[in-house]
Amino acid sequence: MPSPAQIKRLTPPVLRARKGGEPIVCLTSYAASTTTLIDPHVDLILVGDSLAMTIYGMDSTVGVTLEMMIAHGRAVARSAAHACVVVDLPFGSYEESPAQAFRSAARVLAQTGCAAVKLEGGVDMADTIRFLTARGVPVMAHIGLTPQSVNALGGYGVRGRSADEAAAILADAVAVDAAGAFSVVIEKTAEPLSRAITERIGAPTIGIGASVACDGQILVIDDVIGLFTAFRPKFVKRYAEVAQPIAAAAQAYAAEVRGRRFPGAEHVFGAG
Ligand code: KIV
């Protein structure tokens, strides 16, 4: 039985119907604290496997497990009352077969309370997307730069630079759309290709470093607020700079505690 919060949340079919209309605003989140703050302002919250870098300090998303995604997915879904919550299927949890993908997706939906899963891949994943959607699992597809394949791709560069690669990415978009994806993330493609995909397919496109020629945009929350400082992708615009205030607060707190001037800490140090 869905909770009242789930009933009020935006759903995959509602977002699918926004194609060509009001831009779809998406952000990642991995925790209850940020979810509560961003939820009223966005349409979709992705519990992305980018948590590998933002939360766990890993070098890539390849080491993320289904258990990690479920733990963070549960925290986010519990805290969102408005936005549609989507959870990434991590590397190794869906590529083997449609049946493996369904087992993973069913666990994610049942154990987190999210509305949909996201998976990376195009033509090669179309049968899996068709299998999932036919069994009640809404799927957000992810094409262009697919970070889980970083070892095969050899890096995180722009995709679709050559005519052949652009044609292959367009074919990916058409395949995942025909398979029933309710939306398609396009990562790191140039504007002409992003525009061609957006005009060609029925599902809304959600761009990340893929120009304004998409039906919506997604960014990683830690990039948007300036919390993740290890590197900054060129396409990221920061709307806040929280790293310095956090470090300054910790420094001020440490100085007060070390100087035994911390108000309210009498219970730790003893009064006087
Ligand atoms: O893992 C992630 O955060 C993502 C988005 C940034 C698209 O896949």
PDB file of N, CA, C and O in Angstrom, residues 72-142:
ATOM      1  N   HIS A  72      21.048   4.012   0.380  1.00  0.00           N
ATOM      2  CA  HIS A  72      20.872   5.447   0.108  1.00  0.00           C
ATOM      3  C   HIS A  72      19.511   5.722  -0.531  1.00  0.00           C
ATOM      4  O   HIS A  72      18.882   6.747  -0.251  1.00  0.00           O
ATOM      5  N   GLY A  73      19.055   4.799  -1.372  1.00  0.00           N
ATOM      6  CA  GLY A  73      17.740   4.959  -2.000  1.00  0.00           C
ATOM      7  C   GLY A  73      16.634   5.024  -0.964  1.00  0.00           C
ATOM      8  O   GLY A  73      15.696   5.824  -1.068  1.00  0.00           O
ATOM      9  N   ARG A  74      16.766   4.200   0.056  1.00  0.00           N
ATOM     10  CA  ARG A  74      15.745   4.179   1.113  1.00  0.00           C
ATOM     11  C   ARG A  74      15.721   5.515   1.865  1.00  0.00           C
ATOM     12  O   ARG A  74      14.662   6.070   2.141  1.00  0.00           O
ATOM     13  N   ALA A  75      16.896   6.049   2.166  1.00  0.00           N
ATOM     14  CA  ALA A  75      16.983   7.328   2.894  1.00  0.00           C
ATOM     15  C   ALA A  75      16.343   8.449   2.073  1.00  0.00           C
ATOM     16  O   ALA A  75      15.619   9.296   2.607  1.00  0.00           O
ATOM     17  N   VAL A  76      16.605   8.444   0.771  1.00  0.00           N
ATOM     18  CA  VAL A  76      16.089   9.519  -0.092  1.00  0.00           C
ATOM     19  C   VAL A  76      14.582   9.361  -0.303  1.00  0.00           C
ATOM     20  O   VAL A  76      13.822  10.333  -0.161  1.00  0.00           O
ATOM     21  N   ALA A  77      14.133   8.156  -0.634  1.00  0.00           N
ATOM     22  CA  ALA A  77      12.705   7.955  -0.919  1.00  0.00           C
ATOM     23  C   ALA A  77      11.861   8.281   0.313  1.00  0.00           C
ATOM     24  O   ALA A  77      10.775   8.839   0.208  1.00  0.00           O
ATOM     25  N   ARG A  78      12.394   7.959   1.481  1.00  0.00           N
ATOM     26  CA  ARG A  78      11.687   8.244   2.736  1.00  0.00           C
ATOM     27  C   ARG A  78      11.529   9.751   2.969  1.00  0.00           C
ATOM     28  O   ARG A  78      10.589  10.197   3.609  1.00  0.00           O
ATOM     29  N   SER A  79      12.442  10.546   2.409  1.00  0.00           N
ATOM     30  CA  SER A  79      12.485  11.978   2.715  1.00  0.00           C
ATOM     31  C   SER A  79      11.874  12.857   1.629  1.00  0.00           C
ATOM     32  O   SER A  79      11.799  14.071   1.796  1.00  0.00           O
ATOM     33  N   ALA A  80      11.485  12.262   0.503  1.00  0.00           N
ATOM     34  CA  ALA A  80      10.926  13.060  -0.606  1.00  0.00           C
ATOM     35  C   ALA A  80       9.409  12.963  -0.585  1.00  0.00           C
ATOM     36  O   ALA A  80       8.845  11.866  -0.538  1.00  0.00           O
ATOM     37  N   ALA A  81       8.758  14.132  -0.649  1.00  0.00           N
ATOM     38  CA  ALA A  81       7.289  14.136  -0.666  1.00  0.00           C
ATOM     39  C   ALA A  81       6.753  14.562  -2.024  1.00  0.00           C
ATOM     40  O   ALA A  81       5.603  14.316  -2.344  1.00  0.00           O
ATOM     41  N   HIS A  82       7.609  15.203  -2.838  1.00  0.00           N
ATOM     42  CA  HIS A  82       7.141  15.810  -4.088  1.00  0.00           C
ATOM     43  C   HIS A  82       7.795  15.189  -5.328  1.00  0.00           C
ATOM     44  O   HIS A  82       7.110  14.801  -6.272  1.00  0.00           O
ATOM     45  N   ALA A  83       9.111  15.106  -5.317  1.00  0.00           N
ATOM     46  CA  ALA A  83       9.837  14.689  -6.526  1.00  0.00           C
ATOM     47  C   ALA A  83       9.725  13.188  -6.757  1.00  0.00           C
ATOM     48  O   ALA A  83       9.533  12.407  -5.820  1.00  0.00           O
ATOM     49  N   CYS A  84       9.859  12.818  -8.017  1.00  0.00           N
ATOM     50  CA  CYS A  84       9.911  11.405  -8.408  1.00  0.00           C
ATOM     51  C   CYS A  84      11.322  10.900  -8.076  1.00  0.00           C
ATOM     52  O   CYS A  84      12.308  11.495  -8.498  1.00  0.00           O
ATOM     53  N   VAL A  85      11.408   9.830  -7.292  1.00  0.00           N
ATOM     54  CA  VAL A  85      12.734   9.321  -6.883  1.00  0.00           C
ATOM     55  C   VAL A  85      13.131   8.131  -7.766  1.00  0.00           C
ATOM     56  O   VAL A  85      12.389   7.163  -7.903  1.00  0.00           O
ATOM     57  N   VAL A  86      14.321   8.239  -8.362  1.00  0.00           N
ATOM     58  CA  VAL A  86      14.861   7.197  -9.247  1.00  0.00           C
ATOM     59  C   VAL A  86      16.190   6.730  -8.655  1.00  0.00           C
ATOM     60  O   VAL A  86      16.985   7.557  -8.195  1.00  0.00           O
ATOM     61  N   VAL A  87      16.417   5.419  -8.670  1.00  0.00           N
ATOM     62  CA  VAL A  87      17.663   4.871  -8.105  1.00  0.00           C
ATOM     63  C   VAL A  87      18.465   4.178  -9.214  1.00  0.00           C
ATOM     64  O   VAL A  87      17.903   3.402 -10.000  1.00  0.00           O
ATOM     65  N   ASP A  88      19.759   4.473  -9.265  1.00  0.00           N
ATOM     66  CA  ASP A  88      20.637   3.830 -10.253  1.00  0.00           C
ATOM     67  C   ASP A  88      20.814   2.350  -9.963  1.00  0.00           C
ATOM     68  O   ASP A  88      21.058   1.966  -8.804  1.00  0.00           O
ATOM     69  N   LEU A  89      20.741   1.513 -11.003  1.00  0.00           N
ATOM     70  CA  LEU A  89      21.211   0.131 -10.870  1.00  0.00           C
ATOM     71  C   LEU A  89      22.723   0.164 -11.054  1.00  0.00           C
ATOM     72  O   LEU A  89      23.215   0.706 -12.056  1.00  0.00           O
ATOM     73  N   PRO A  90      23.479  -0.387 -10.098  1.00  0.00           N
ATOM     74  CA  PRO A  90      24.942  -0.285 -10.219  1.00  0.00           C
ATOM     75  C   PRO A  90      25.537  -1.289 -11.203  1.00  0.00           C
ATOM     76  O   PRO A  90      24.889  -2.283 -11.564  1.00  0.00           O
ATOM     77  N   PHE A  91      26.764  -1.033 -11.584  1.00  0.00           N
ATOM     78  CA  PHE A  91      27.508  -1.914 -12.498  1.00  0.00           C
ATOM     79  C   PHE A  91      27.481  -3.362 -11.985  1.00  0.00           C
ATOM     80  O   PHE A  91      27.717  -3.609 -10.800  1.00  0.00           O
ATOM     81  N   GLY A  92      27.166  -4.279 -12.882  1.00  0.00           N
ATOM     82  CA  GLY A  92      27.175  -5.702 -12.521  1.00  0.00           C
ATOM     83  C   GLY A  92      25.861  -6.222 -12.001  1.00  0.00           C
ATOM     84  O   GLY A  92      25.712  -7.428 -11.770  1.00  0.00           O
ATOM     85  N   SER A  93      24.871  -5.336 -11.830  1.00  0.00           N
ATOM     86  CA  SER A  93      23.598  -5.804 -11.236  1.00  0.00           C
ATOM     87  C   SER A  93      22.506  -6.007 -12.283  1.00  0.00           C
ATOM     88  O   SER A  93      21.402  -6.392 -11.942  1.00  0.00           O
ATOM     89  N   TYR A  94      22.815  -5.733 -13.578  1.00  0.00           N
ATOM     90  CA  TYR A  94      21.745  -5.835 -14.591  1.00  0.00           C
ATOM     91  C   TYR A  94      22.188  -6.252 -15.993  1.00  0.00           C
ATOM     92  O   TYR A  94      21.367  -6.610 -16.833  1.00  0.00           O
ATOM     93  N   GLU A  95      23.494  -6.233 -16.270  1.00  0.00           N
ATOM     94  CA  GLU A  95      23.950  -6.408 -17.653  1.00  0.00           C
ATOM     95  C   GLU A  95      23.866  -7.847 -18.147  1.00  0.00           C
ATOM     96  O   GLU A  95      23.796  -8.109 -19.351  1.00  0.00           O
ATOM     97  N   GLU A  96      23.886  -8.814 -17.187  1.00  0.00           N
ATOM     98  CA  GLU A  96      24.000 -10.222 -17.563  1.00  0.00           C
ATOM     99  C   GLU A  96      22.791 -10.723 -18.346  1.00  0.00           C
ATOM    100  O   GLU A  96      22.932 -11.429 -19.347  1.00  0.00           O
ATOM    101  N   SER A  97      21.597 -10.338 -17.884  1.00  0.00           N
ATOM    102  CA  SER A  97      20.367 -10.817 -18.545  1.00  0.00           C
ATOM    103  C   SER A  97      19.193  -9.969 -18.072  1.00  0.00           C
ATOM    104  O   SER A  97      19.250  -9.354 -17.003  1.00  0.00           O
ATOM    105  N   PRO A  98      18.100  -9.951 -18.851  1.00  0.00           N
ATOM    106  CA  PRO A  98      16.899  -9.254 -18.390  1.00  0.00           C
ATOM    107  C   PRO A  98      16.412  -9.797 -17.040  1.00  0.00           C
ATOM    108  O   PRO A  98      15.938  -9.030 -16.196  1.00  0.00           O
ATOM    109  N   ALA A  99      16.561 -11.102 -16.825  1.00  0.00           N
ATOM    110  CA  ALA A  99      16.097 -11.687 -15.558  1.00  0.00           C
ATOM    111  C   ALA A  99      16.918 -11.155 -14.383  1.00  0.00           C
ATOM    112  O   ALA A  99      16.381 -10.817 -13.319  1.00  0.00           O
ATOM    113  N   GLN A 100      18.246 -11.048 -14.578  1.00  0.00           N
ATOM    114  CA  GLN A 100      19.093 -10.491 -13.513  1.00  0.00           C
ATOM    115  C   GLN A 100      18.686  -9.046 -13.234  1.00  0.00           C
ATOM    116  O   GLN A 100      18.594  -8.609 -12.082  1.00  0.00           O
ATOM    117  N   ALA A 101      18.431  -8.293 -14.329  1.00  0.00           N
ATOM    118  CA  ALA A 101      18.031  -6.888 -14.161  1.00  0.00           C
ATOM    119  C   ALA A 101      16.715  -6.799 -13.397  1.00  0.00           C
ATOM    120  O   ALA A 101      16.551  -5.930 -12.526  1.00  0.00           O
ATOM    121  N   PHE A 102      15.778  -7.693 -13.708  1.00  0.00           N
ATOM    122  CA  PHE A 102      14.496  -7.639 -13.008  1.00  0.00           C
ATOM    123  C   PHE A 102      14.669  -7.948 -11.522  1.00  0.00           C
ATOM    124  O   PHE A 102      14.080  -7.274 -10.665  1.00  0.00           O
ATOM    125  N   ARG A 103      15.494  -8.954 -11.207  1.00  0.00           N
ATOM    126  CA  ARG A 103      15.709  -9.281  -9.784  1.00  0.00           C
ATOM    127  C   ARG A 103      16.292  -8.076  -9.039  1.00  0.00           C
ATOM    128  O   ARG A 103      15.846  -7.729  -7.942  1.00  0.00           O
ATOM    129  N   SER A 104      17.265  -7.403  -9.641  1.00  0.00           N
ATOM    130  CA  SER A 104      17.885  -6.234  -8.992  1.00  0.00           C
ATOM    131  C   SER A 104      16.889  -5.088  -8.877  1.00  0.00           C
ATOM    132  O   SER A 104      16.773  -4.442  -7.825  1.00  0.00           O
ATOM    133  N   ALA A 105      16.172  -4.817  -9.975  1.00  0.00           N
ATOM    134  CA  ALA A 105      15.224  -3.697  -9.973  1.00  0.00           C
ATOM    135  C   ALA A 105      14.097  -3.938  -8.974  1.00  0.00           C
ATOM    136  O   ALA A 105      13.669  -3.010  -8.271  1.00  0.00           O
ATOM    137  N   ALA A 106      13.631  -5.180  -8.894  1.00  0.00           N
ATOM    138  CA  ALA A 106      12.536  -5.498  -7.958  1.00  0.00           C
ATOM    139  C   ALA A 106      12.998  -5.259  -6.523  1.00  0.00           C
ATOM    140  O   ALA A 106      12.253  -4.712  -5.698  1.00  0.00           O
ATOM    141  N   ARG A 107      14.227  -5.649  -6.219  1.00  0.00           N
ATOM    142  CA  ARG A 107      14.771  -5.388  -4.865  1.00  0.00           C
ATOM    143  C   ARG A 107      14.828  -3.894  -4.591  1.00  0.00           C
ATOM    144  O   ARG A 107      14.447  -3.417  -3.519  1.00  0.00           O
ATOM    145  N   VAL A 108      15.301  -3.140  -5.574  1.00  0.00           N
ATOM    146  CA  VAL A 108      15.439  -1.684  -5.394  1.00  0.00           C
ATOM    147  C   VAL A 108      14.063  -1.045  -5.167  1.00  0.00           C
ATOM    148  O   VAL A 108      13.879  -0.264  -4.231  1.00  0.00           O
ATOM    149  N   LEU A 109      13.095  -1.394  -6.004  1.00  0.00           N
ATOM    150  CA  LEU A 109      11.760  -0.791  -5.850  1.00  0.00           C
ATOM    151  C   LEU A 109      11.147  -1.197  -4.508  1.00  0.00           C
ATOM    152  O   LEU A 109      10.621  -0.354  -3.774  1.00  0.00           O
ATOM    153  N   ALA A 110      11.214  -2.479  -4.185  1.00  0.00           N
ATOM    154  CA  ALA A 110      10.547  -2.972  -2.971  1.00  0.00           C
ATOM    155  C   ALA A 110      11.226  -2.474  -1.702  1.00  0.00           C
ATOM    156  O   ALA A 110      10.560  -2.140  -0.722  1.00  0.00           O
ATOM    157  N   GLN A 111      12.557  -2.406  -1.717  1.00  0.00           N
ATOM    158  CA  GLN A 111      13.267  -2.095  -0.474  1.00  0.00           C
ATOM    159  C   GLN A 111      13.538  -0.610  -0.260  1.00  0.00           C
ATOM    160  O   GLN A 111      13.913  -0.203   0.829  1.00  0.00           O
ATOM    161  N   THR A 112      13.363   0.209  -1.325  1.00  0.00           N
ATOM    162  CA  THR A 112      13.598   1.647  -1.131  1.00  0.00           C
ATOM    163  C   THR A 112      12.311   2.472  -1.158  1.00  0.00           C
ATOM    164  O   THR A 112      12.246   3.528  -0.545  1.00  0.00           O
ATOM    165  N   GLY A 113      11.307   2.021  -1.926  1.00  0.00           N
ATOM    166  CA  GLY A 113      10.109   2.851  -2.103  1.00  0.00           C
ATOM    167  C   GLY A 113      10.272   3.875  -3.209  1.00  0.00           C
ATOM    168  O   GLY A 113       9.466   4.805  -3.326  1.00  0.00           O
ATOM    169  N   CYS A 114      11.324   3.720  -4.050  1.00  0.00           N
ATOM    170  CA  CYS A 114      11.491   4.645  -5.174  1.00  0.00           C
ATOM    171  C   CYS A 114      10.501   4.306  -6.282  1.00  0.00           C
ATOM    172  O   CYS A 114       9.817   3.280  -6.228  1.00  0.00           O
ATOM    173  N   ALA A 115      10.443   5.185  -7.317  1.00  0.00           N
ATOM    174  CA  ALA A 115       9.441   5.011  -8.377  1.00  0.00           C
ATOM    175  C   ALA A 115       9.992   4.335  -9.623  1.00  0.00           C
ATOM    176  O   ALA A 115       9.227   3.841 -10.451  1.00  0.00           O
ATOM    177  N   ALA A 116      11.320   4.366  -9.782  1.00  0.00           N
ATOM    178  CA  ALA A 116      11.908   3.868 -11.034  1.00  0.00           C
ATOM    179  C   ALA A 116      13.386   3.589 -10.835  1.00  0.00           C
ATOM    180  O   ALA A 116      13.979   4.027  -9.833  1.00  0.00           O
ATOM    181  N   VAL A 117      13.973   2.872 -11.795  1.00  0.00           N
ATOM    182  CA  VAL A 117      15.418   2.653 -11.775  1.00  0.00           C
ATOM    183  C   VAL A 117      16.025   3.281 -13.020  1.00  0.00           C
ATOM    184  O   VAL A 117      15.336   3.508 -14.012  1.00  0.00           O
ATOM    185  N   LYS A 118      17.335   3.565 -12.940  1.00  0.00           N
ATOM    186  CA  LYS A 118      18.071   4.027 -14.125  1.00  0.00           C
ATOM    187  C   LYS A 118      19.154   3.016 -14.436  1.00  0.00           C
ATOM    188  O   LYS A 118      19.759   2.441 -13.515  1.00  0.00           O
ATOM    189  N   LEU A 119      19.356   2.780 -15.719  1.00  0.00           N
ATOM    190  CA  LEU A 119      20.458   1.903 -16.125  1.00  0.00           C
ATOM    191  C   LEU A 119      21.142   2.475 -17.355  1.00  0.00           C
ATOM    192  O   LEU A 119      20.556   3.242 -18.111  1.00  0.00           O
ATOM    193  N   GLU A 120      22.423   2.119 -17.512  1.00  0.00           N
ATOM    194  CA  GLU A 120      23.231   2.652 -18.610  1.00  0.00           C
ATOM    195  C   GLU A 120      23.239   1.684 -19.795  1.00  0.00           C
ATOM    196  O   GLU A 120      23.325   0.472 -19.602  1.00  0.00           O
ATOM    197  N   GLY A 121      23.140   2.259 -20.990  1.00  0.00           N
ATOM    198  CA  GLY A 121      23.213   1.433 -22.197  1.00  0.00           C
ATOM    199  C   GLY A 121      22.122   1.791 -23.173  1.00  0.00           C
ATOM    200  O   GLY A 121      21.089   2.334 -22.779  1.00  0.00           O
ATOM    201  N   GLY A 122      22.365   1.458 -24.464  1.00  0.00           N
ATOM    202  CA  GLY A 122      21.411   1.811 -25.507  1.00  0.00           C
ATOM    203  C   GLY A 122      20.869   0.584 -26.203  1.00  0.00           C
ATOM    204  O   GLY A 122      20.130  -0.202 -25.605  1.00  0.00           O
ATOM    205  N   VAL A 123      21.276   0.390 -27.455  1.00  0.00           N
ATOM    206  CA  VAL A 123      20.789  -0.743 -28.248  1.00  0.00           C
ATOM    207  C   VAL A 123      20.990  -2.051 -27.477  1.00  0.00           C
ATOM    208  O   VAL A 123      20.102  -2.907 -27.427  1.00  0.00           O
ATOM    209  N   ASP A 124      22.151  -2.179 -26.820  1.00  0.00           N
ATOM    210  CA  ASP A 124      22.492  -3.412 -26.098  1.00  0.00           C
ATOM    211  C   ASP A 124      21.587  -3.659 -24.894  1.00  0.00           C
ATOM    212  O   ASP A 124      21.463  -4.783 -24.415  1.00  0.00           O
ATOM    213  N   MET A 125      20.947  -2.635 -24.377  1.00  0.00           N
ATOM    214  CA  MET A 125      20.101  -2.782 -23.184  1.00  0.00           C
ATOM    215  C   MET A 125      18.607  -2.686 -23.507  1.00  0.00           C
ATOM    216  O   MET A 125      17.774  -2.751 -22.607  1.00  0.00           O
ATOM    217  N   ALA A 126      18.272  -2.553 -24.813  1.00  0.00           N
ATOM    218  CA  ALA A 126      16.862  -2.344 -25.176  1.00  0.00           C
ATOM    219  C   ALA A 126      15.991  -3.526 -24.751  1.00  0.00           C
ATOM    220  O   ALA A 126      14.882  -3.330 -24.215  1.00  0.00           O
ATOM    221  N   ASP A 127      16.470  -4.752 -24.962  1.00  0.00           N
ATOM    222  CA  ASP A 127      15.660  -5.924 -24.569  1.00  0.00           C
ATOM    223  C   ASP A 127      15.418  -5.935 -23.065  1.00  0.00           C
ATOM    224  O   ASP A 127      14.333  -6.283 -22.598  1.00  0.00           O
ATOM    225  N   THR A 128      16.434  -5.538 -22.321  1.00  0.00           N
ATOM    226  CA  THR A 128      16.302  -5.509 -20.855  1.00  0.00           C
ATOM    227  C   THR A 128      15.289  -4.452 -20.440  1.00  0.00           C
ATOM    228  O   THR A 128      14.437  -4.695 -19.565  1.00  0.00           O
ATOM    229  N   ILE A 129      15.339  -3.290 -21.067  1.00  0.00           N
ATOM    230  CA  ILE A 129      14.389  -2.218 -20.731  1.00  0.00           C
ATOM    231  C   ILE A 129      12.966  -2.672 -21.071  1.00  0.00           C
ATOM    232  O   ILE A 129      12.027  -2.474 -20.287  1.00  0.00           O
ATOM    233  N   ARG A 130      12.815  -3.342 -22.215  1.00  0.00           N
ATOM    234  CA  ARG A 130      11.486  -3.849 -22.610  1.00  0.00           C
ATOM    235  C   ARG A 130      10.982  -4.869 -21.577  1.00  0.00           C
ATOM    236  O   ARG A 130       9.828  -4.838 -21.165  1.00  0.00           O
ATOM    237  N   PHE A 131      11.860  -5.751 -21.133  1.00  0.00           N
ATOM    238  CA  PHE A 131      11.526  -6.791 -20.152  1.00  0.00           C
ATOM    239  C   PHE A 131      11.087  -6.143 -18.832  1.00  0.00           C
ATOM    240  O   PHE A 131      10.088  -6.528 -18.233  1.00  0.00           O
ATOM    241  N   LEU A 132      11.823  -5.126 -18.395  1.00  0.00           N
ATOM    242  CA  LEU A 132      11.501  -4.468 -17.119  1.00  0.00           C
ATOM    243  C   LEU A 132      10.189  -3.693 -17.207  1.00  0.00           C
ATOM    244  O   LEU A 132       9.324  -3.816 -16.326  1.00  0.00           O
ATOM    245  N   THR A 133      10.035  -2.903 -18.262  1.00  0.00           N
ATOM    246  CA  THR A 133       8.828  -2.061 -18.349  1.00  0.00           C
ATOM    247  C   THR A 133       7.579  -2.922 -18.487  1.00  0.00           C
ATOM    248  O   THR A 133       6.522  -2.574 -17.959  1.00  0.00           O
ATOM    249  N   ALA A 134       7.710  -4.076 -19.165  1.00  0.00           N
ATOM    250  CA  ALA A 134       6.559  -4.984 -19.310  1.00  0.00           C
ATOM    251  C   ALA A 134       6.173  -5.611 -17.974  1.00  0.00           C
ATOM    252  O   ALA A 134       5.088  -6.179 -17.841  1.00  0.00           O
ATOM    253  N   ARG A 135       7.088  -5.526 -16.992  1.00  0.00           N
ATOM    254  CA  ARG A 135       6.825  -6.147 -15.685  1.00  0.00           C
ATOM    255  C   ARG A 135       6.668  -5.105 -14.575  1.00  0.00           C
ATOM    256  O   ARG A 135       6.908  -5.383 -13.399  1.00  0.00           O
ATOM    257  N   GLY A 136       6.315  -3.900 -14.948  1.00  0.00           N
ATOM    258  CA  GLY A 136       5.979  -2.887 -13.943  1.00  0.00           C
ATOM    259  C   GLY A 136       7.140  -2.118 -13.362  1.00  0.00           C
ATOM    260  O   GLY A 136       7.015  -1.517 -12.290  1.00  0.00           O
ATOM    261  N   VAL A 137       8.279  -2.140 -14.058  1.00  0.00           N
ATOM    262  CA  VAL A 137       9.446  -1.385 -13.568  1.00  0.00           C
ATOM    263  C   VAL A 137       9.705  -0.206 -14.504  1.00  0.00           C
ATOM    264  O   VAL A 137      10.224  -0.399 -15.607  1.00  0.00           O
ATOM    265  N   PRO A 138       9.366   1.018 -14.109  1.00  0.00           N
ATOM    266  CA  PRO A 138       9.701   2.171 -14.954  1.00  0.00           C
ATOM    267  C   PRO A 138      11.224   2.350 -15.042  1.00  0.00           C
ATOM    268  O   PRO A 138      11.919   2.232 -14.023  1.00  0.00           O
ATOM    269  N   VAL A 139      11.695   2.631 -16.255  1.00  0.00           N
ATOM    270  CA  VAL A 139      13.145   2.716 -16.474  1.00  0.00           C
ATOM    271  C   VAL A 139      13.529   4.066 -17.087  1.00  0.00           C
ATOM    272  O   VAL A 139      12.926   4.517 -18.058  1.00  0.00           O
ATOM    273  N   MET A 140      14.544   4.675 -16.488  1.00  0.00           N
ATOM    274  CA  MET A 140      15.199   5.850 -17.067  1.00  0.00           C
ATOM    275  C   MET A 140      16.468   5.308 -17.721  1.00  0.00           C
ATOM    276  O   MET A 140      17.253   4.608 -17.065  1.00  0.00           O
ATOM    277  N   ALA A 141      16.651   5.591 -19.003  1.00  0.00           N
ATOM    278  CA  ALA A 141      17.854   5.098 -19.687  1.00  0.00           C
ATOM    279  C   ALA A 141      18.962   6.148 -19.586  1.00  0.00           C
ATOM    280  O   ALA A 141      18.695   7.308 -19.268  1.00  0.00           O
ATOM    281  N   HIS A 142      20.189   5.743 -19.853  1.00  0.00           N
ATOM    282  CA  HIS A 142      21.353   6.650 -19.752  1.00  0.00           C
ATOM    283  C   HIS A 142      22.299   6.311 -20.903  1.00  0.00           C
ATOM    284  O   HIS A 142      22.855   5.208 -20.946  1.00  0.00           O
TER     285      HIS A 142
END
